[in-house]
PDB file of C-alpha atoms in Angstrom:
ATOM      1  CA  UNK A   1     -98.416   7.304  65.106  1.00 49.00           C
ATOM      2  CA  UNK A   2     -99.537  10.820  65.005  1.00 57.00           C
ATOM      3  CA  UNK A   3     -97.748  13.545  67.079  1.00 58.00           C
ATOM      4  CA  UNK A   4    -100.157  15.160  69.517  1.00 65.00           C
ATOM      5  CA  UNK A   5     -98.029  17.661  70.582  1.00 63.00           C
ATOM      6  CA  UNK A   6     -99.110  20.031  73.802  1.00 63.00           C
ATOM      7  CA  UNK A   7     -97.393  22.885  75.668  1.00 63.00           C
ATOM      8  CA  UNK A   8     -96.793  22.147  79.527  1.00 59.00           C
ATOM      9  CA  UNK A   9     -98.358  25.557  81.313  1.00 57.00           C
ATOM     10  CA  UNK A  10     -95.183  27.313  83.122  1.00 59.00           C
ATOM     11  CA  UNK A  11     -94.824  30.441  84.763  1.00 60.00           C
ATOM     12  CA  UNK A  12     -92.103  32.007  82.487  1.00 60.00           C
ATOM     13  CA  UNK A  13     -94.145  35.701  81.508  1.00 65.00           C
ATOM     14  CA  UNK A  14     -93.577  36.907  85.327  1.00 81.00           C
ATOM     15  CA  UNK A  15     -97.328  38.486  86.395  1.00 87.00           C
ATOM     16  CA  UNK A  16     -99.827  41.053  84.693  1.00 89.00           C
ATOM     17  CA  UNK A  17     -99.977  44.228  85.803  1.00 90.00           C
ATOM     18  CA  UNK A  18    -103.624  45.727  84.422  1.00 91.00           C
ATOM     19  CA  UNK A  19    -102.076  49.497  85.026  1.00 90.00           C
ATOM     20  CA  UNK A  20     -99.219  48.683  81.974  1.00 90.00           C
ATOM     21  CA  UNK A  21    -101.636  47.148  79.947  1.00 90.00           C
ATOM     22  CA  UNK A  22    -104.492  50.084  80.672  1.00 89.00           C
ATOM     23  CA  UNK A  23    -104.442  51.724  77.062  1.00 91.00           C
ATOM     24  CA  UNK A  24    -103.965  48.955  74.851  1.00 93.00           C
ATOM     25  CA  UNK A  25    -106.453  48.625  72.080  1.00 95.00           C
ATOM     26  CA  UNK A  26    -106.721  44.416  73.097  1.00 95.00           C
ATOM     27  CA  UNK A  27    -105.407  41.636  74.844  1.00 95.00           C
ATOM     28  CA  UNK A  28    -106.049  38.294  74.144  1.00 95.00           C
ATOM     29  CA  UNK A  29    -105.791  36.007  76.914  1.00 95.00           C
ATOM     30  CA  UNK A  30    -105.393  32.094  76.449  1.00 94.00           C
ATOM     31  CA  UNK A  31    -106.043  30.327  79.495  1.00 94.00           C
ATOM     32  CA  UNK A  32    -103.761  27.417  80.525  1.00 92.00           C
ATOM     33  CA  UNK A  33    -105.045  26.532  84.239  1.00 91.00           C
ATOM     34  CA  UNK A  34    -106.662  28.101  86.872  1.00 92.00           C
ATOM     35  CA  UNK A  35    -106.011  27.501  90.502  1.00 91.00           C
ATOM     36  CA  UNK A  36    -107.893  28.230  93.525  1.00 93.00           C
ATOM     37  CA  UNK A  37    -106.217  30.041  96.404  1.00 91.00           C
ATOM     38  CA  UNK A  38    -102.965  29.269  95.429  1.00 88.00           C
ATOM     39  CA  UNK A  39    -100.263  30.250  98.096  1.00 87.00           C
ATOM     40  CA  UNK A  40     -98.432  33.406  97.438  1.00 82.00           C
ATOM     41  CA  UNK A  41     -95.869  35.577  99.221  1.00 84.00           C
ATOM     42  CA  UNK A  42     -99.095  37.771 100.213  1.00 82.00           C
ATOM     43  CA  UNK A  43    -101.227  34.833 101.188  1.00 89.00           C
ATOM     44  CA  UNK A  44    -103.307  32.632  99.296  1.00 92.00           C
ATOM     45  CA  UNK A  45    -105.065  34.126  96.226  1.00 91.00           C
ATOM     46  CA  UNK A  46    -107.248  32.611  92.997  1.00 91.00           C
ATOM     47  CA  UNK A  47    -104.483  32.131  90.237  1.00 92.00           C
ATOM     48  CA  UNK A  48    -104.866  32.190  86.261  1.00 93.00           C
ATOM     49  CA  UNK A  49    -101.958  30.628  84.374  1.00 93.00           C
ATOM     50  CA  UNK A  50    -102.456  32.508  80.991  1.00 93.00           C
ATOM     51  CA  UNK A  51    -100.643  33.699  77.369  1.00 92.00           C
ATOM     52  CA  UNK A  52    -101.300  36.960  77.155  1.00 93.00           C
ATOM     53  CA  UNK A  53    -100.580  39.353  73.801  1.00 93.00           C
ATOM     54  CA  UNK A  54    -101.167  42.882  73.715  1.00 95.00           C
ATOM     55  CA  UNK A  55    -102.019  44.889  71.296  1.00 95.00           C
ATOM     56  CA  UNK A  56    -100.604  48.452  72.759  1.00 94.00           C
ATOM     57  CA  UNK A  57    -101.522  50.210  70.004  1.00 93.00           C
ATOM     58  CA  UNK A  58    -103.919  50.597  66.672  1.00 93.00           C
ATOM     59  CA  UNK A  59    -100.515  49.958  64.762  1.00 94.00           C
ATOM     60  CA  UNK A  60     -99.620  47.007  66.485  1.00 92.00           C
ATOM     61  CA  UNK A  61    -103.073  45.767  66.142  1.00 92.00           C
ATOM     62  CA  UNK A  62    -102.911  46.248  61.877  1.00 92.00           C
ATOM     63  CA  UNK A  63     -99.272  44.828  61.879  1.00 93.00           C
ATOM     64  CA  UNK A  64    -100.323  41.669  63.872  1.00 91.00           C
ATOM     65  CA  UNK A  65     -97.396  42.150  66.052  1.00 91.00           C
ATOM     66  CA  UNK A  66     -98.439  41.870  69.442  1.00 93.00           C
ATOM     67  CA  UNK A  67     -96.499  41.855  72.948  1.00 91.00           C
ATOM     68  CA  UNK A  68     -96.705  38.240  73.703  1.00 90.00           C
ATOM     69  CA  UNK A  69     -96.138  36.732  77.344  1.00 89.00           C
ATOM     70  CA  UNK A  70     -96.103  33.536  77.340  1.00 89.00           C
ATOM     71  CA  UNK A  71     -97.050  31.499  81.134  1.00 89.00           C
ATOM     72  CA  UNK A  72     -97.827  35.104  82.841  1.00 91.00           C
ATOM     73  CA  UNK A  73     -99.524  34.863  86.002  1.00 91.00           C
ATOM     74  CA  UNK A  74    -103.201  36.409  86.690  1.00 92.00           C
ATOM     75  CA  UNK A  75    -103.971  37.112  90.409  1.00 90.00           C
ATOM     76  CA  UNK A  76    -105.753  40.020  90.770  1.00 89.00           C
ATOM     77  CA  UNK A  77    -109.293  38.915  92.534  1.00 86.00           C
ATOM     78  CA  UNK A  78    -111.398  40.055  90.381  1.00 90.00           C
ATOM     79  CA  UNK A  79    -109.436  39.519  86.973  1.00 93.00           C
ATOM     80  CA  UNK A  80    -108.835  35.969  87.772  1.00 93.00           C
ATOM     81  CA  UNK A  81    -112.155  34.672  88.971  1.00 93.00           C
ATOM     82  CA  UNK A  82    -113.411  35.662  85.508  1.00 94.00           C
ATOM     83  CA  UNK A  83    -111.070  33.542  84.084  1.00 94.00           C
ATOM     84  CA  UNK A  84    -112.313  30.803  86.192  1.00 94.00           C
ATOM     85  CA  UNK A  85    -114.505  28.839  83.331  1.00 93.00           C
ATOM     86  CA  UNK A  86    -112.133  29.981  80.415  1.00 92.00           C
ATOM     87  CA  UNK A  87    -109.372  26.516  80.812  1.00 92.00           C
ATOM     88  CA  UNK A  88    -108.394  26.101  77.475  1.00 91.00           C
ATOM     89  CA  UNK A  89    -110.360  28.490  76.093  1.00 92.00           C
ATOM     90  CA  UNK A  90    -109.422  32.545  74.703  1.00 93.00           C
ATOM     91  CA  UNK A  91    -111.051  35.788  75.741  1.00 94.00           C
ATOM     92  CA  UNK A  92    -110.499  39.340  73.696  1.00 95.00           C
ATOM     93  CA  UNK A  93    -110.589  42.030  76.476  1.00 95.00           C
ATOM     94  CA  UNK A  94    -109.241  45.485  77.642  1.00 95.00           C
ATOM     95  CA  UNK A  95    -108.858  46.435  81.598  1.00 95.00           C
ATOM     96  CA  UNK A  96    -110.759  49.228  83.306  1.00 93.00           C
ATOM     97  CA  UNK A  97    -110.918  50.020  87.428  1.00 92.00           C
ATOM     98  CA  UNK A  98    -113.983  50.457  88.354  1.00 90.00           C
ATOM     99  CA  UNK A  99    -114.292  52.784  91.788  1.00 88.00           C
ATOM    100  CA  UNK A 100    -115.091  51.034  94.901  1.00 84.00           C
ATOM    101  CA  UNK A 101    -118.270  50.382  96.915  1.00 83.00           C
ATOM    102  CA  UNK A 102    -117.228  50.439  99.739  1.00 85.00           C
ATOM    103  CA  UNK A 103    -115.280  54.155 101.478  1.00 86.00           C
ATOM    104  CA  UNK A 104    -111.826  53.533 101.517  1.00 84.00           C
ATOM    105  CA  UNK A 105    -111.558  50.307  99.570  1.00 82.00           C
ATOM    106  CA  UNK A 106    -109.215  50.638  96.590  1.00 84.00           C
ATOM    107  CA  UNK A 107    -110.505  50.267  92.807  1.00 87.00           C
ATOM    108  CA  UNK A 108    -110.910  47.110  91.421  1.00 89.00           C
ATOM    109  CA  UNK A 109    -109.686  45.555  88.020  1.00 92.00           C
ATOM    110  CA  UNK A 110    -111.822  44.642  85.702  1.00 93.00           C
ATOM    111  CA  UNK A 111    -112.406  43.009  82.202  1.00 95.00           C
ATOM    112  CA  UNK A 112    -114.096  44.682  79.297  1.00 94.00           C
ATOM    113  CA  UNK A 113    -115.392  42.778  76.318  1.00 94.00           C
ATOM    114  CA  UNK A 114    -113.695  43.721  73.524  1.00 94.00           C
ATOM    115  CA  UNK A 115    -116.900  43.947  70.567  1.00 91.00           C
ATOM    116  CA  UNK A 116    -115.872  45.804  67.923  1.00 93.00           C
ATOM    117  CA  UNK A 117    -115.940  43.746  65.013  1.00 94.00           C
ATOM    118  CA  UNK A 118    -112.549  45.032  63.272  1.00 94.00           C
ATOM    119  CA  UNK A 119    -110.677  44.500  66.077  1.00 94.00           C
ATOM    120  CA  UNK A 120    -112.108  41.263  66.541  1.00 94.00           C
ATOM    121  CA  UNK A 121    -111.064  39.958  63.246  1.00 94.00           C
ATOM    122  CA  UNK A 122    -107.681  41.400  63.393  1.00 94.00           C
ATOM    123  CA  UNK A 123    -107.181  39.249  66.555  1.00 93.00           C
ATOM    124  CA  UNK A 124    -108.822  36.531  65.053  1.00 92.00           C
ATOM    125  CA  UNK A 125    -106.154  36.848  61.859  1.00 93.00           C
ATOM    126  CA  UNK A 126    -103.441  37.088  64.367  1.00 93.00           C
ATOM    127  CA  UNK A 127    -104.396  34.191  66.043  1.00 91.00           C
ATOM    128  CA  UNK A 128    -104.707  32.015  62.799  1.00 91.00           C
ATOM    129  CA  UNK A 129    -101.615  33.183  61.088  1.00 91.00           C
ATOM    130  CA  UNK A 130     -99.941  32.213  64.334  1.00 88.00           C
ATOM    131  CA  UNK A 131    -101.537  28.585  63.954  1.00 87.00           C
ATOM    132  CA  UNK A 132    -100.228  28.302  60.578  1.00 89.00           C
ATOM    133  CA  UNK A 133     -96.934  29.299  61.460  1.00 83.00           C
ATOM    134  CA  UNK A 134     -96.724  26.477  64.433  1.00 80.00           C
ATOM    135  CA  UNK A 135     -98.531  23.983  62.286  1.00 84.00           C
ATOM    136  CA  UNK A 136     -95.857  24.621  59.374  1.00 85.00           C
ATOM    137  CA  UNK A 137     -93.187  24.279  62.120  1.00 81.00           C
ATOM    138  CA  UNK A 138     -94.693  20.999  62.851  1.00 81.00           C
ATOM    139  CA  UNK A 139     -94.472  19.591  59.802  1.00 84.00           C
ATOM    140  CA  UNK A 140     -91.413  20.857  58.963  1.00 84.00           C
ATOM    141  CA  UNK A 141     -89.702  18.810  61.956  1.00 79.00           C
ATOM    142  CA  UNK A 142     -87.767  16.298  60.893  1.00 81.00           C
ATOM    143  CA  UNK A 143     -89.382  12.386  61.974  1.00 77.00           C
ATOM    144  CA  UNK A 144     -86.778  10.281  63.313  1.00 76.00           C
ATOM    145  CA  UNK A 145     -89.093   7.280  62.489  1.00 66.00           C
TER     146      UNK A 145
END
């Protein structure tokens, strides 16, 4: 019998906070599950349950040495609506705030597609050497067969 081995989605990575994350060159986000109106402290809100690395900086980005947070919390409204469609799936982003539409209403948090090509495929690198790494784990577990 093969080993299908999965990850159960837990809230370990605390929450994201778009201001600390406002500069970084990327952030990939891997969504784990997505609920609607979930209740919080402050009420119910939408709710992505997400890893999250950061690439801070262009160095960080060439090294392939992201921060990673691993079961963070998304609840900002806007943030995690987008992130509605994306179960199981990865988006390469930065934040921005947009200003308001309405007088007196505070900025909102937004995505921005990340399309630069270089800093796609250094992602994309991360992301695969990162595969590798778990795969070799994998097989280097001992079977107990």
């Amino acid at each position: 019998m093969t080993l299908n081995l999965k990850s159960i989605p837990t809230q370990a990575g605390g929450w994201f906070k778009p201001k600390e994350t406002l500069d970084a060159v990327a952030i990939l986000v891997e969504v784990s599950a997505w609920d609607r109106q979930r209740p919080t402290p402050n009420g119910p809100k939408d709710s992505a349950l997400c890893n999250v690395s950061v690439f801070r900086t262009p160095e960080q980005l060439s090294s392939l040495t992201p921060e990673v947070s691993q079961g963070m919390r998304i609840e900002q409204t806007v943030l995690a609506r987008d992130l509605e469609t994306m179960i199981g799936s990865a988006v390469l982003v930065t934040v921005a705030q947009i200003p308001p539409t309405k007088p007196g209403a505070n900025p909102a948090w937004v995505w921005r597609q990340v399309n630069d090509p270089t800093i796609r495929a250094q992602v994309i690198a991360y992301a695969e050497q990162r595969d590798k790494a778990v795969e070799a784990a994998v097989t280097a577990a001992p079977t107990f067969d």
